CSV table of C-alpha atoms in Angstrom, one decimal:
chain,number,residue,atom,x,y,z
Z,1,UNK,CA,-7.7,-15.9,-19.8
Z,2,UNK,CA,-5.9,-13.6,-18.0
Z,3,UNK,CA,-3.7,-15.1,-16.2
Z,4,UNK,CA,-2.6,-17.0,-19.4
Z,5,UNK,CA,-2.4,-13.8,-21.2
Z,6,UNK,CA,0.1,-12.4,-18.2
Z,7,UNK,CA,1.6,-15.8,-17.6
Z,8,UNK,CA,4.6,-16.1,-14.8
Z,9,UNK,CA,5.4,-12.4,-14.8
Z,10,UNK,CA,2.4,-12.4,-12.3
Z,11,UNK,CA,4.8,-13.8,-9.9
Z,12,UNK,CA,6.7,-10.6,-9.9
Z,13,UNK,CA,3.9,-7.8,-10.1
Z,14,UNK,CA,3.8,-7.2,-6.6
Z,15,UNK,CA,7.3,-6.2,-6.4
Z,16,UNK,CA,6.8,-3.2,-7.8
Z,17,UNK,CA,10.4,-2.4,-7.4
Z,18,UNK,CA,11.3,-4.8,-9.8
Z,19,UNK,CA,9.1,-4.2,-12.3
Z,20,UNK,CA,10.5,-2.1,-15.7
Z,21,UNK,CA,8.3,1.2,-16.7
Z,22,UNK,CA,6.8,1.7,-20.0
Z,23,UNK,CA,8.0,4.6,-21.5
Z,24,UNK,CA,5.7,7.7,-21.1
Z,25,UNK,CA,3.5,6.1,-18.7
Z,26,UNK,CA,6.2,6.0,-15.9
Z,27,UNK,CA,6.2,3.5,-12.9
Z,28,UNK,CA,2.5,3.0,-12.9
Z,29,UNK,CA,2.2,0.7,-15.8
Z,30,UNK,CA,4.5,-2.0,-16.7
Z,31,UNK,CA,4.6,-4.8,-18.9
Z,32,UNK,CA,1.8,-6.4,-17.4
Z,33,UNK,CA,-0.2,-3.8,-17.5
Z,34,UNK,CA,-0.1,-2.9,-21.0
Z,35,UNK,CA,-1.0,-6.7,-21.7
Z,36,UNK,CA,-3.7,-6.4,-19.5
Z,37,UNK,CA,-5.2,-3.1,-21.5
Z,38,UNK,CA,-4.5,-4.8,-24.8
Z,39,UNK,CA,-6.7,-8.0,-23.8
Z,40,UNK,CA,-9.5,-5.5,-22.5
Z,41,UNK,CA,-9.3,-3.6,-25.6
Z,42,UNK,CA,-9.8,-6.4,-28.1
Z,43,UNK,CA,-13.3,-7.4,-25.8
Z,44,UNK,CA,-14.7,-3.8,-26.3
Z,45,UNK,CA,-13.6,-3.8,-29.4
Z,46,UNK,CA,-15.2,-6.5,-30.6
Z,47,UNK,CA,-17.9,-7.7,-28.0
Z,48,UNK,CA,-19.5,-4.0,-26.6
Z,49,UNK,CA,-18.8,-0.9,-28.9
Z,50,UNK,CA,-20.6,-2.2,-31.9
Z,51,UNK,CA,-23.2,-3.1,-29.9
Z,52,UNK,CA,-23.3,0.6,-28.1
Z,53,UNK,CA,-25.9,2.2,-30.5
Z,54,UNK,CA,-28.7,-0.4,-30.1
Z,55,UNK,CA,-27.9,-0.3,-26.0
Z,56,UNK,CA,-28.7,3.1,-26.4
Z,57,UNK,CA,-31.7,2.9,-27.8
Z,58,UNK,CA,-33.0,0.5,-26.3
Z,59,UNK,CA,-31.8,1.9,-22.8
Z,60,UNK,CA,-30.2,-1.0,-21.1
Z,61,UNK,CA,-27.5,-3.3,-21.9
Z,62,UNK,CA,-27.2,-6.8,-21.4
Z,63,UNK,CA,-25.6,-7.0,-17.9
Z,64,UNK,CA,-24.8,-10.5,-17.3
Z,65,UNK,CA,-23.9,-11.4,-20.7
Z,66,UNK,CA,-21.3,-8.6,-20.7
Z,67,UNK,CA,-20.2,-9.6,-17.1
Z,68,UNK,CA,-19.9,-12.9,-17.8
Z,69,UNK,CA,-17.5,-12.2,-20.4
Z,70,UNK,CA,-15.5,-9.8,-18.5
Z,71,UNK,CA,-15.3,-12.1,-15.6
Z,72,UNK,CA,-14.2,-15.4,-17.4
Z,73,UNK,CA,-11.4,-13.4,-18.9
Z,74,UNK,CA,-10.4,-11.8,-15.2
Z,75,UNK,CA,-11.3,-8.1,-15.3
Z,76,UNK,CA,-13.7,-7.9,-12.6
Z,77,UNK,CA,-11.6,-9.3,-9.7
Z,78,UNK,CA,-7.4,-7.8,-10.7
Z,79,UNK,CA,-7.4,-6.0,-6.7
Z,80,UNK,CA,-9.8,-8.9,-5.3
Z,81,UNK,CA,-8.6,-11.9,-3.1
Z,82,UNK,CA,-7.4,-15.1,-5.4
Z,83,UNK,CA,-9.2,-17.5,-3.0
Z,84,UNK,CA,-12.3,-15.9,-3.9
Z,85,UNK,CA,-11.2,-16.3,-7.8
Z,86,UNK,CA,-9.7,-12.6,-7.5
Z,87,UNK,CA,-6.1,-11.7,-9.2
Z,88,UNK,CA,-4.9,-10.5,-6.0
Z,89,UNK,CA,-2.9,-7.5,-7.9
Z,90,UNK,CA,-2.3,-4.3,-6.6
Z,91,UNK,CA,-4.3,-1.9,-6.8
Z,92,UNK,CA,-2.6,-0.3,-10.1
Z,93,UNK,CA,-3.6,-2.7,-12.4
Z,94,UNK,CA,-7.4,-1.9,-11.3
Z,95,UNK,CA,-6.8,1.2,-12.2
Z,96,UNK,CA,-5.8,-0.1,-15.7
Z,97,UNK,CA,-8.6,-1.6,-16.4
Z,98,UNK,CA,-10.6,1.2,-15.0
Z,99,UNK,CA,-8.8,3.5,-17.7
Z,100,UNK,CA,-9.1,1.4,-20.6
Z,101,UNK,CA,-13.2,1.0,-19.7
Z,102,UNK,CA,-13.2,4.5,-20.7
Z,103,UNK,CA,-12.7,3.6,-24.3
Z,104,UNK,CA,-16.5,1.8,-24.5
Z,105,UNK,CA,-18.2,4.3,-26.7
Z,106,UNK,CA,-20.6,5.7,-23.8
Z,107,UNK,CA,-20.5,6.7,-20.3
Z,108,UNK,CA,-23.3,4.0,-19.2
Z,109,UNK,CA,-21.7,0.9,-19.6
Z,110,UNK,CA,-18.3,1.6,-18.2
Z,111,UNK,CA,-20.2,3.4,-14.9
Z,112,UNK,CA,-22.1,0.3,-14.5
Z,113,UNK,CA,-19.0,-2.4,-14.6
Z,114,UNK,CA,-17.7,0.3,-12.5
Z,115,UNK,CA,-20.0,-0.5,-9.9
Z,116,UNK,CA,-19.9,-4.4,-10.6
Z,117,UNK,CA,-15.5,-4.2,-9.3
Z,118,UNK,CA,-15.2,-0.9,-7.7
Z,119,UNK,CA,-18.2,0.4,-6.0
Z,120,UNK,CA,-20.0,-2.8,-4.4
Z,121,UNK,CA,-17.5,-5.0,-3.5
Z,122,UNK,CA,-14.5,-3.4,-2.5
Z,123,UNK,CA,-15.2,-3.5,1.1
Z,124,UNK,CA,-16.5,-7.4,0.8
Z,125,UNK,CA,-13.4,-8.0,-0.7
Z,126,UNK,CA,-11.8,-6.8,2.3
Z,127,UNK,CA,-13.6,-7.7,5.3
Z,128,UNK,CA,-16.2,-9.5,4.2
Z,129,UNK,CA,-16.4,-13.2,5.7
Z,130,UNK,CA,-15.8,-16.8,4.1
Z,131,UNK,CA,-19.7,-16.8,4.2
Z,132,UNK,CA,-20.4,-13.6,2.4
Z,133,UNK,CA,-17.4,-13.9,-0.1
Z,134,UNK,CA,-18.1,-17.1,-1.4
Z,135,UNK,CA,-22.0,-16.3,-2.3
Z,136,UNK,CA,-21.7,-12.7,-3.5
Z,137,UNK,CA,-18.1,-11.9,-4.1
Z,138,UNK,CA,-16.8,-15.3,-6.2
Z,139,UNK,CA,-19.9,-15.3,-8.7
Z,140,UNK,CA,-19.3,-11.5,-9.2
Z,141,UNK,CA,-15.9,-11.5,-9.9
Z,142,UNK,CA,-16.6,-14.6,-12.1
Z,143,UNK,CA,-19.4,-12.4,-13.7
Z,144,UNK,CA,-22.3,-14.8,-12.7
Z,145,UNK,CA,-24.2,-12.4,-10.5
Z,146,UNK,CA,-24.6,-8.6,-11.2
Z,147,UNK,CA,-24.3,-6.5,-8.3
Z,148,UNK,CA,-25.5,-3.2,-7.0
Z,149,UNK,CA,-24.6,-0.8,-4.4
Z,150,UNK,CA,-27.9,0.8,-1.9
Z,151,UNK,CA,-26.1,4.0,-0.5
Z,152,UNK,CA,-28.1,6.8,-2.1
Z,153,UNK,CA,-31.6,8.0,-0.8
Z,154,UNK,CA,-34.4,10.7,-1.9
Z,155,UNK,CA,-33.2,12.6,0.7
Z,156,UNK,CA,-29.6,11.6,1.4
Z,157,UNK,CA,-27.2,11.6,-1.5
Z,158,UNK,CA,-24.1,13.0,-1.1
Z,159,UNK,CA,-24.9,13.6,2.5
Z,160,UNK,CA,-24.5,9.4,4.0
Z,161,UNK,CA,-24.6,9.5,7.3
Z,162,UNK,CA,-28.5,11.1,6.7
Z,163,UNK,CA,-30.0,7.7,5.0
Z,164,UNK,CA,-33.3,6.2,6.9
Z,165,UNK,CA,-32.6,2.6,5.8
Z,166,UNK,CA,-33.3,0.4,8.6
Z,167,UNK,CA,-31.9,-3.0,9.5
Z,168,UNK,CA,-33.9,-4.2,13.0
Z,169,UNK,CA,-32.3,-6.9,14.7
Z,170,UNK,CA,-34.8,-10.1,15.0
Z,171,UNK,CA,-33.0,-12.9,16.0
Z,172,UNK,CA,-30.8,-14.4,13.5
Z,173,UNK,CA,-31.7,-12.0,11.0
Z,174,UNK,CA,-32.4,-8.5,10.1
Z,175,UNK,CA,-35.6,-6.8,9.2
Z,176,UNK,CA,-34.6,-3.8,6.7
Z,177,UNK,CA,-37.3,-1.0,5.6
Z,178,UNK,CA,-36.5,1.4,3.6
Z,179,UNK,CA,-35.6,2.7,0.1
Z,180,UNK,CA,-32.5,3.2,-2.4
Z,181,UNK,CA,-32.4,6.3,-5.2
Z,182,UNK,CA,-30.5,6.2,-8.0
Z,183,UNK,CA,-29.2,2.8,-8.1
Z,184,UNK,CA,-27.2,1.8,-11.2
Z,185,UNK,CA,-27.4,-1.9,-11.8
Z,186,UNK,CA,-30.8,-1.7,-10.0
Z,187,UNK,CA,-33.0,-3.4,-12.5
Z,188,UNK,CA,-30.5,-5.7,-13.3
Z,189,UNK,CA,-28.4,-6.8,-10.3
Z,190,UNK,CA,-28.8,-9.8,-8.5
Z,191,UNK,CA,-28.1,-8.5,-4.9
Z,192,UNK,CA,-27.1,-5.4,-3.4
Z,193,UNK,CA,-24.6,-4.2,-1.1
Z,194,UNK,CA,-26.6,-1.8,1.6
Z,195,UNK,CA,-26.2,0.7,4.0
Z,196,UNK,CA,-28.4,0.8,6.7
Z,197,UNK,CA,-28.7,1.6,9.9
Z,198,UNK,CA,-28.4,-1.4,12.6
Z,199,UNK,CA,-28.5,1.0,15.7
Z,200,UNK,CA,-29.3,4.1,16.9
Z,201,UNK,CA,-26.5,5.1,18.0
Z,202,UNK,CA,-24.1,8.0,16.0
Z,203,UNK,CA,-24.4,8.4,13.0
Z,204,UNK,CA,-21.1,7.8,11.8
Z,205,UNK,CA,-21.3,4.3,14.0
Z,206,UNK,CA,-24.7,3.0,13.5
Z,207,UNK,CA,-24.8,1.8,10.3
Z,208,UNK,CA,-23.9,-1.6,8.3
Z,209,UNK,CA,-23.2,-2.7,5.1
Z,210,UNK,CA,-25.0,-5.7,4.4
Z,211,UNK,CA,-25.3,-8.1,1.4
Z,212,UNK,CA,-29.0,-8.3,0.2
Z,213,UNK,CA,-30.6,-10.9,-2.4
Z,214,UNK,CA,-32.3,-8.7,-4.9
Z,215,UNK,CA,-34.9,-11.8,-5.2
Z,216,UNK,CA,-35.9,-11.8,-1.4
Z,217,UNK,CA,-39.8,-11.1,-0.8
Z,218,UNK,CA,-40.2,-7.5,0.0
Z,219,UNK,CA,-37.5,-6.0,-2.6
Z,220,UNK,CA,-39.4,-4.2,-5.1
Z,221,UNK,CA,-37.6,-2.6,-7.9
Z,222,UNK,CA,-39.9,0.3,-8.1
Z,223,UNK,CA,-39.3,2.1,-10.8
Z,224,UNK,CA,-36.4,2.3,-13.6
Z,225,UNK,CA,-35.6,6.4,-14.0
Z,226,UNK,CA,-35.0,7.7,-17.1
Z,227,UNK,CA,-32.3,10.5,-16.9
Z,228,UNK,CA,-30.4,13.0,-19.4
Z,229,UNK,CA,-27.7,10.8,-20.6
Z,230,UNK,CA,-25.8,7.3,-19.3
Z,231,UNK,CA,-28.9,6.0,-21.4
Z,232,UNK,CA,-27.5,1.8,-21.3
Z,233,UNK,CA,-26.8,2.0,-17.8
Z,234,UNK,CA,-30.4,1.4,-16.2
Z,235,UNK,CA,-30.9,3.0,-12.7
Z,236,UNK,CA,-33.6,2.1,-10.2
Z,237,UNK,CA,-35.3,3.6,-7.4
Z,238,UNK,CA,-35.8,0.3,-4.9
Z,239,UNK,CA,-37.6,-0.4,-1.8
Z,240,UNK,CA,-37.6,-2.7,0.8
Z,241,UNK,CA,-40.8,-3.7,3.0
Z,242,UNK,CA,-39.8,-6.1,5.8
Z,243,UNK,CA,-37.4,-8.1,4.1
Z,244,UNK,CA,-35.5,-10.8,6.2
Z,245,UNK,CA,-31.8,-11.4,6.0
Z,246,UNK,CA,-29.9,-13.7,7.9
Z,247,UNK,CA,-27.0,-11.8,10.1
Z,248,UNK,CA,-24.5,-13.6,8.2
Z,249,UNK,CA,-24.8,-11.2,5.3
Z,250,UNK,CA,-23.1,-8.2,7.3
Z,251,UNK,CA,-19.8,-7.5,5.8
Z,252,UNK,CA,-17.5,-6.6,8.4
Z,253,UNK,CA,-18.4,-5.8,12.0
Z,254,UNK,CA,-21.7,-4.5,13.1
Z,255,UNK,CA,-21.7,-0.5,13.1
Z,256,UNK,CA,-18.8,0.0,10.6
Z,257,UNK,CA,-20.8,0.5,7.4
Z,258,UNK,CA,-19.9,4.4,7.4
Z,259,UNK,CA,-16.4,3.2,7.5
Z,260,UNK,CA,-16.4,1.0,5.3
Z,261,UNK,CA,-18.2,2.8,2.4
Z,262,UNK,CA,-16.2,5.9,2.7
Z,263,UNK,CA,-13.5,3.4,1.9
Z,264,UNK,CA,-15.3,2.7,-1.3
Z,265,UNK,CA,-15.7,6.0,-2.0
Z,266,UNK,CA,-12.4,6.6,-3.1
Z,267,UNK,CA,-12.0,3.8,-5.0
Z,268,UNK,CA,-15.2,4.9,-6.9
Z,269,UNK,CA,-13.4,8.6,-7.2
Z,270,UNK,CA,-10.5,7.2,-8.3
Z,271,UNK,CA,-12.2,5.2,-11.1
Z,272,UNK,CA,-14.1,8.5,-12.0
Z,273,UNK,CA,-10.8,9.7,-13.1
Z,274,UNK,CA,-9.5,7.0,-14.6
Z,275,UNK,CA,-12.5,5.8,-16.6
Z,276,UNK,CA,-13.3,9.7,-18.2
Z,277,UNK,CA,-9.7,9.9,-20.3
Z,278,UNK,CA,-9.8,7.8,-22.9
Z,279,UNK,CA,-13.6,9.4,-23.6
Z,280,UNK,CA,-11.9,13.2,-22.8
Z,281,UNK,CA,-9.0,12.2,-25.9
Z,282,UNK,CA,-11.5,10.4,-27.9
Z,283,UNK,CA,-13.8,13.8,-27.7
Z,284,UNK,CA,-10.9,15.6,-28.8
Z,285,UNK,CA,-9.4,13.6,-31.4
Z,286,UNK,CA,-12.8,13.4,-33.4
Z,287,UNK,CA,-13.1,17.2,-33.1
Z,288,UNK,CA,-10.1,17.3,-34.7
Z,289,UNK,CA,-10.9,15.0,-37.8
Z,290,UNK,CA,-14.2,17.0,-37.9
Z,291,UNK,CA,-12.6,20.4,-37.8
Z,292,UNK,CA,-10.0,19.7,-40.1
Z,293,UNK,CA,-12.6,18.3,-42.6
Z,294,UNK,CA,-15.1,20.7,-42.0
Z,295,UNK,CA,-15.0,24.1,-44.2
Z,296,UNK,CA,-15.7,27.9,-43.3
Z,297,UNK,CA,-15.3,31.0,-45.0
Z,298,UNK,CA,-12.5,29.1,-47.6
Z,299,UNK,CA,-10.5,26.8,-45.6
Z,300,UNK,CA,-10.4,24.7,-42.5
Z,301,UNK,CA,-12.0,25.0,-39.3
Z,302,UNK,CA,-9.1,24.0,-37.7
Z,303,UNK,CA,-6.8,26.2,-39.4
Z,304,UNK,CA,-7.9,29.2,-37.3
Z,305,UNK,CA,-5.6,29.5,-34.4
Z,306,UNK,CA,-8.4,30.1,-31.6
Z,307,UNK,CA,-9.7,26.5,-32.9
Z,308,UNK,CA,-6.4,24.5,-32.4
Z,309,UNK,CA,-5.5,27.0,-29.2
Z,310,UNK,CA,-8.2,25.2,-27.8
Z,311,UNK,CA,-7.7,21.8,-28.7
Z,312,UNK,CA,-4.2,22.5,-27.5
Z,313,UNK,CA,-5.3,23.9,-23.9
Z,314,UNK,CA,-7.9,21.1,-23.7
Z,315,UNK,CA,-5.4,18.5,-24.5
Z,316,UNK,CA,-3.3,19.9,-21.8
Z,317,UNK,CA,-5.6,19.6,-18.9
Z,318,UNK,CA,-6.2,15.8,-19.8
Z,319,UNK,CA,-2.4,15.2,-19.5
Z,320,UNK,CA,-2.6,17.0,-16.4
Z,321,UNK,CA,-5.8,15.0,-15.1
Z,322,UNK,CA,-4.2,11.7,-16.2
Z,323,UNK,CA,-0.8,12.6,-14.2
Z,324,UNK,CA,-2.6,13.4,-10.9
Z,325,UNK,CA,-4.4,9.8,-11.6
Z,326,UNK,CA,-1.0,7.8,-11.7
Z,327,UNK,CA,0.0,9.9,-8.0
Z,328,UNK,CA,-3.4,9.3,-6.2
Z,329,UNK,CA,-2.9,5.7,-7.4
Z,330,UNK,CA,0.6,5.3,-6.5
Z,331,UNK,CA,-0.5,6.6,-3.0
Z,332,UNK,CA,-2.9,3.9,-3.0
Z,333,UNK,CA,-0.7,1.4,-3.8
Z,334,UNK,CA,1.5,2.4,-0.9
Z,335,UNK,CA,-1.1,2.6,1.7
Z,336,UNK,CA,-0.9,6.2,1.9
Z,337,UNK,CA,-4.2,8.5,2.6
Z,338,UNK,CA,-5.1,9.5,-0.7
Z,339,UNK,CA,-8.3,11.1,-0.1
Z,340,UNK,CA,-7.3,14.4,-0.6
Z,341,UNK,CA,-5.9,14.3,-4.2
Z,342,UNK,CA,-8.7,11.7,-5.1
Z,343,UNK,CA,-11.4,14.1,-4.4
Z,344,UNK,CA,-9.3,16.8,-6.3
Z,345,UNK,CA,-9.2,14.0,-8.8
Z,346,UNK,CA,-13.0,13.7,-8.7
Z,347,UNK,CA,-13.7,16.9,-8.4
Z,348,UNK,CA,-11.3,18.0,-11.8
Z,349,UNK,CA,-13.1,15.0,-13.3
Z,350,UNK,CA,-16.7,16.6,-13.6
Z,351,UNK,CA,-15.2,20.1,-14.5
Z,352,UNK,CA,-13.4,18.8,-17.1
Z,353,UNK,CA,-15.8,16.8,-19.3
Z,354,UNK,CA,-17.9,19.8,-18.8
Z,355,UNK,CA,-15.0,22.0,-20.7
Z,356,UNK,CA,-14.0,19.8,-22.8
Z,357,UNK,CA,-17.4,18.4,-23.9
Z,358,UNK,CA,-19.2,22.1,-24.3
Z,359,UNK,CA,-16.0,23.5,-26.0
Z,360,UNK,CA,-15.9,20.2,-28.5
Z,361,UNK,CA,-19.0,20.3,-29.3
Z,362,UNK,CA,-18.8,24.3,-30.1
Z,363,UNK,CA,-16.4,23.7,-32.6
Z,364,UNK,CA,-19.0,20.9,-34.3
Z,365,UNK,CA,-21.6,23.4,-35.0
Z,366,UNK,CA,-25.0,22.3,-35.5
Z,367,UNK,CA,-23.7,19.0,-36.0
Z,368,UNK,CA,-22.5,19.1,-32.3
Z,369,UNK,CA,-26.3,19.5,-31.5
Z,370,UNK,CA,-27.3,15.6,-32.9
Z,371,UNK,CA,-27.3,12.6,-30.7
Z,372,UNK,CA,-25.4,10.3,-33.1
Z,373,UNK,CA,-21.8,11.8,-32.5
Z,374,UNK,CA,-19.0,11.5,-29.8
Z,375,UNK,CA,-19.7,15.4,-28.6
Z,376,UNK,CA,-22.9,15.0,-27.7
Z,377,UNK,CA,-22.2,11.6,-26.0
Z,378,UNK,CA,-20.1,13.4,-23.7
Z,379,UNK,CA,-21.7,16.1,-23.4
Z,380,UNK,CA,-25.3,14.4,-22.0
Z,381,UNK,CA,-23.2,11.2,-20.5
Z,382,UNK,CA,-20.3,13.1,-18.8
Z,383,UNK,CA,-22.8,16.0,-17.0
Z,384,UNK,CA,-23.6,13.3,-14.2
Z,385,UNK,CA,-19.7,13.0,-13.1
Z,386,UNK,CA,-20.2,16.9,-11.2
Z,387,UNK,CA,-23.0,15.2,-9.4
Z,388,UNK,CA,-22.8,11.2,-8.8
Z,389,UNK,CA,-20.5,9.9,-6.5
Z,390,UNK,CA,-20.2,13.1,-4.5
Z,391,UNK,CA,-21.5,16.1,-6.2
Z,392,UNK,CA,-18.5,18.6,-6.4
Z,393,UNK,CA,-19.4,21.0,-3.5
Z,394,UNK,CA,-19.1,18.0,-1.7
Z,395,UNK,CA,-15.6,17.3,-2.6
Z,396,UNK,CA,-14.8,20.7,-1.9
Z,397,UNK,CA,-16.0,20.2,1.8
Z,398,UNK,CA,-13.8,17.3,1.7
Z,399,UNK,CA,-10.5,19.1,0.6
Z,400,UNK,CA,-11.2,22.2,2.6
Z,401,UNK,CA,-11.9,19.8,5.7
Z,402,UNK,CA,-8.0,18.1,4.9
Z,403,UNK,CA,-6.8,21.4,4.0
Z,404,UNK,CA,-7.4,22.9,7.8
Z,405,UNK,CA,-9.0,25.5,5.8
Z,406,UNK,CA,-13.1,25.3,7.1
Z,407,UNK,CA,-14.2,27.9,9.3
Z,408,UNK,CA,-14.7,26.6,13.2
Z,409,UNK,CA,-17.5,24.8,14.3
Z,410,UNK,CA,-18.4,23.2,11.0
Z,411,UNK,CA,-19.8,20.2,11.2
Z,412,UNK,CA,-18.6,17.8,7.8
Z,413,UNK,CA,-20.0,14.1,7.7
C-alpha cells in the first residue's frame, strides 16, 4: 500500500539532497513524507480511534489485528531492510510515522506499535542473521507476529547492565532462567527480543540479545500488571524456567547485547519525542475549545490573560520540543552521535506532558478531574514518559556523562 501510495519518488528518497522541503517543516519532511502521514492518518482515523474507548475499558487492544493492518500497508518496517519486506528509508520517515502515531487518542496503543518497529527490532534489523530475520523480523514488519522486548527486571530497570537473566550455553542451544518486568506487548507478543547474560564476563560484554518464542515450554506470562494509565497497552511480568533455544536465535555476535540495546535505546528516546506532540497540541487545542466555551464570573475562561498566557507559553515549548526532534533526527540520518540531544529530547519529553497535562487540565476544572476527556488522558497516560525508557535522572547521568561535567570516579553504566 505504501509503496503504491509513494510510487517512484521512492527512488529518490535517499538522496536527501535532492529532495524539496515542505514548508514549515524544513528539510526533515518532504513530499514523501507528508503522503506517508496522510495514509497513516486515514488508518487511525478510521480503524483505531473510534475504537480507543472500548480498548480502554476493556484494557487491551487487539494487537495483531491492528498490526496486521499496519503492516500490510508498510508502517512497521519504513527504516527496515527491503529483503526482509522493510522500506529501506532513512531513518526520517520512521520518525514520521512515529509522529503521526501520536495522534491515536491514548498513550497505550502508540507505545505498544512503538515497541512492535522501534524498540525490539531495531538491532535485528541490523545485525541480525538471514536465520533470525526471516522468522522474527519479516512476519513483524508484515504484522503477523507481535513482538516484545525482555530488557527490564524487578531489580534492574533503568540500570541494564544489573539484569540476572541467564542464557547457559548447552550445546547447540541456550538454557535461559530468569525473569522480565514491565513488558509491554507481553501478554500479547509472539516472541521476545531478550537480554541476558551469555558469560560472565563484564558487564557491559557479557550479555546477548537473543530472539525467544513466546510459546517455548518454560515461558510463563506471569502476570498482566495493571498500572495508572497506558490502560490498552497490556504489560506483563514474564519468566523463564529452563527454556531451550537454539544458538541460531542470537542476534549479532555473542557478548554484544549491551551494545546493541543501547543502540535501541535511542531510537526508543527518539520515538518518545516524536510520538508525545501531536497528543501535547491535541491537549492544548481542546483546552482551548473548552475554555473558550466554558463561562466564569460573566465571560470566557479564556478571555483572561493568565489563561491564554499559558496556552501561549505551553504552545511554545511544544514548538521548541518538536524542533530539537527534527535536529536529533537529522543527526541520525547522518550517522552522527545523537545521544546527547536524544536524551535531552527524552528527558524534555516527560517534563513536558507533565506541564502541559497538569496546567490543561487546571484550566478544565472539575471537568479536568473525569476520565472521559483528553486532559485526563494525558495526564494518567503521559506520567510514565519521566519513568519508562530511562527514568529522567537517568538521562541526566547520560548528558552530564557527554557533557564532561560528572564528578571523578563515577562509575555510569
Amino acid at each position: 500500500m505504501l509503496r503504491s501510495i509513494l510510487g517512484k519518488s521512492l527512488r529518490a528518497i535517499p538522496k536527501r539532497a535532492e529532495s524539496e522541503a515542505v514548508g514549515a517543516w524544513g528539510e526533515i519532511y518532504g513530499p514523501e513524507h507528508l503522503q506517508m502521514q496522510d495514509s497513516l492518518r486515514k488508518i487511525i482515523e478510521q480503524d483505531i480511534n473510534p475504537n480507543v474507548p472500548e480498548w480502554e475499558k476493556a484494557g487491551i487492544y487487539p494487537a495483531h489485528e491492528v498490526m496486521k493492518k499496519l503492516g500490510s500497508a508498510g508502517f512497521l518496517g519504513t527504516s527496515h531492510p527491503e529483503e526482509y519486506g522493510g522500506m529501506g528509508l532513512d531513518y526520517s520517515y520512521t520518525v514520521a510515522v512515529s509522529e503521526t502515531l501520536g495522534e491515536i487518542k491514548c498513550g497505550g496503543i502508540p507505545m505498544s506499535i512503538g515497541v512492535q518497529f522501534e524498540m525490539a527490532t531495531p538491532a535485528l534489523g541490523k545485525f541480525g542473521s538471514e536465520t533470525v530475520c526471516e522468522e522474527f523480523l519479516r512476519p513483524s514488519i508484515a504484522g503477523d507476529k507481535v513482538a516484545c522486548l525482555g530488557v527490564s527486571e524487578v531489580h534492574a530497570g533503568s540500570d541494564v547492565a544489573q539484569i540476572k537473566t541467564t542464557a547457559k550455553s548447552d550445546g547447540d542451544d541456550y538454557i535461559i532462567n530468569g525473569q522480565k518486568m514491565w513488558i509491554t506487548n507481553g501478554i500479547q507478543a509472539d516472541w521476545c527480543c531478550l537480554l541476558a547474560n551469555t558469560s560472565d564476563g563484564p558487564v557491559h560484554k557479557s550479555k546477548s540479545l537473543i530472539c525467544v518464542p513466546m510459546d517455548l515450554p518454560g515461558v510463563i506470562r506471569a502476570k498482566k500488571i495493571e498500572k495508572i494509565g497506558m490502560w490498552s497497552s497490556d504489560t506483563a511480568q514474564l519468566w523463564f524456567e529452563d527454556v531451550r533455544v537454539p544458538k541460531k536465535y542470537i542476534i549479532g555476535e555473542e557478548g554484544s547485547g549491551f551494545i546493541y540495546q543501547m543502540i535501541q535505546f535511542q531510537q526508543e528516546r527518539i520515538f518518545a519525542m516524536a510520538s508525545a506532540i501531536s497528543g501535547l497540541e491535541n491537549c492544548i487545542n481542546e483546552t482551548i475549545n473548552y475554555t473558550r466555551e466554558r463561562q466564569a464570573f460573566g465571560k470566557s475562561v479564556l478571555d483572561n490573560q493568565y489563561i491564554h498566557f499559558q496556552l501561549a507559553e505551553l504552545q511554545t515549548e511544544v514548538e521548541l520540543l518538536r524542533a530539537l526532534l527534527y535536529r536529533v533526527t537529522a543527526m541520525y540520518v547522518n550517522g552522527e552521535d545523537a545521544t546527547k540531544l536524544a536524551s535531552m529530547g527524552k528527558l524534555k519529553t516527560g517534563r513536558l506532558i507533565r506541564e502541559v497535562a497538569d496546567k490543561c487540565l487546571q484550566m478544565w476544572g472539575g471537568m479536568g478531574y473525569t476520565l472521559e476527556n483528553p486532559v485526563s488522558q494525558q495526564f494518567r497516560d503521559g506520567r510514565l514518559a519521566s519513568v519508562g525508557g530511562g527514568a529522567d535522572e537517568i538521562m541526566l547521568q547520560i548528558i552530564c556523562k557527554l557533557m564532561d561535567i560528572l564528578p571523578k570516579g563515577t562509575k555510569l553504566v
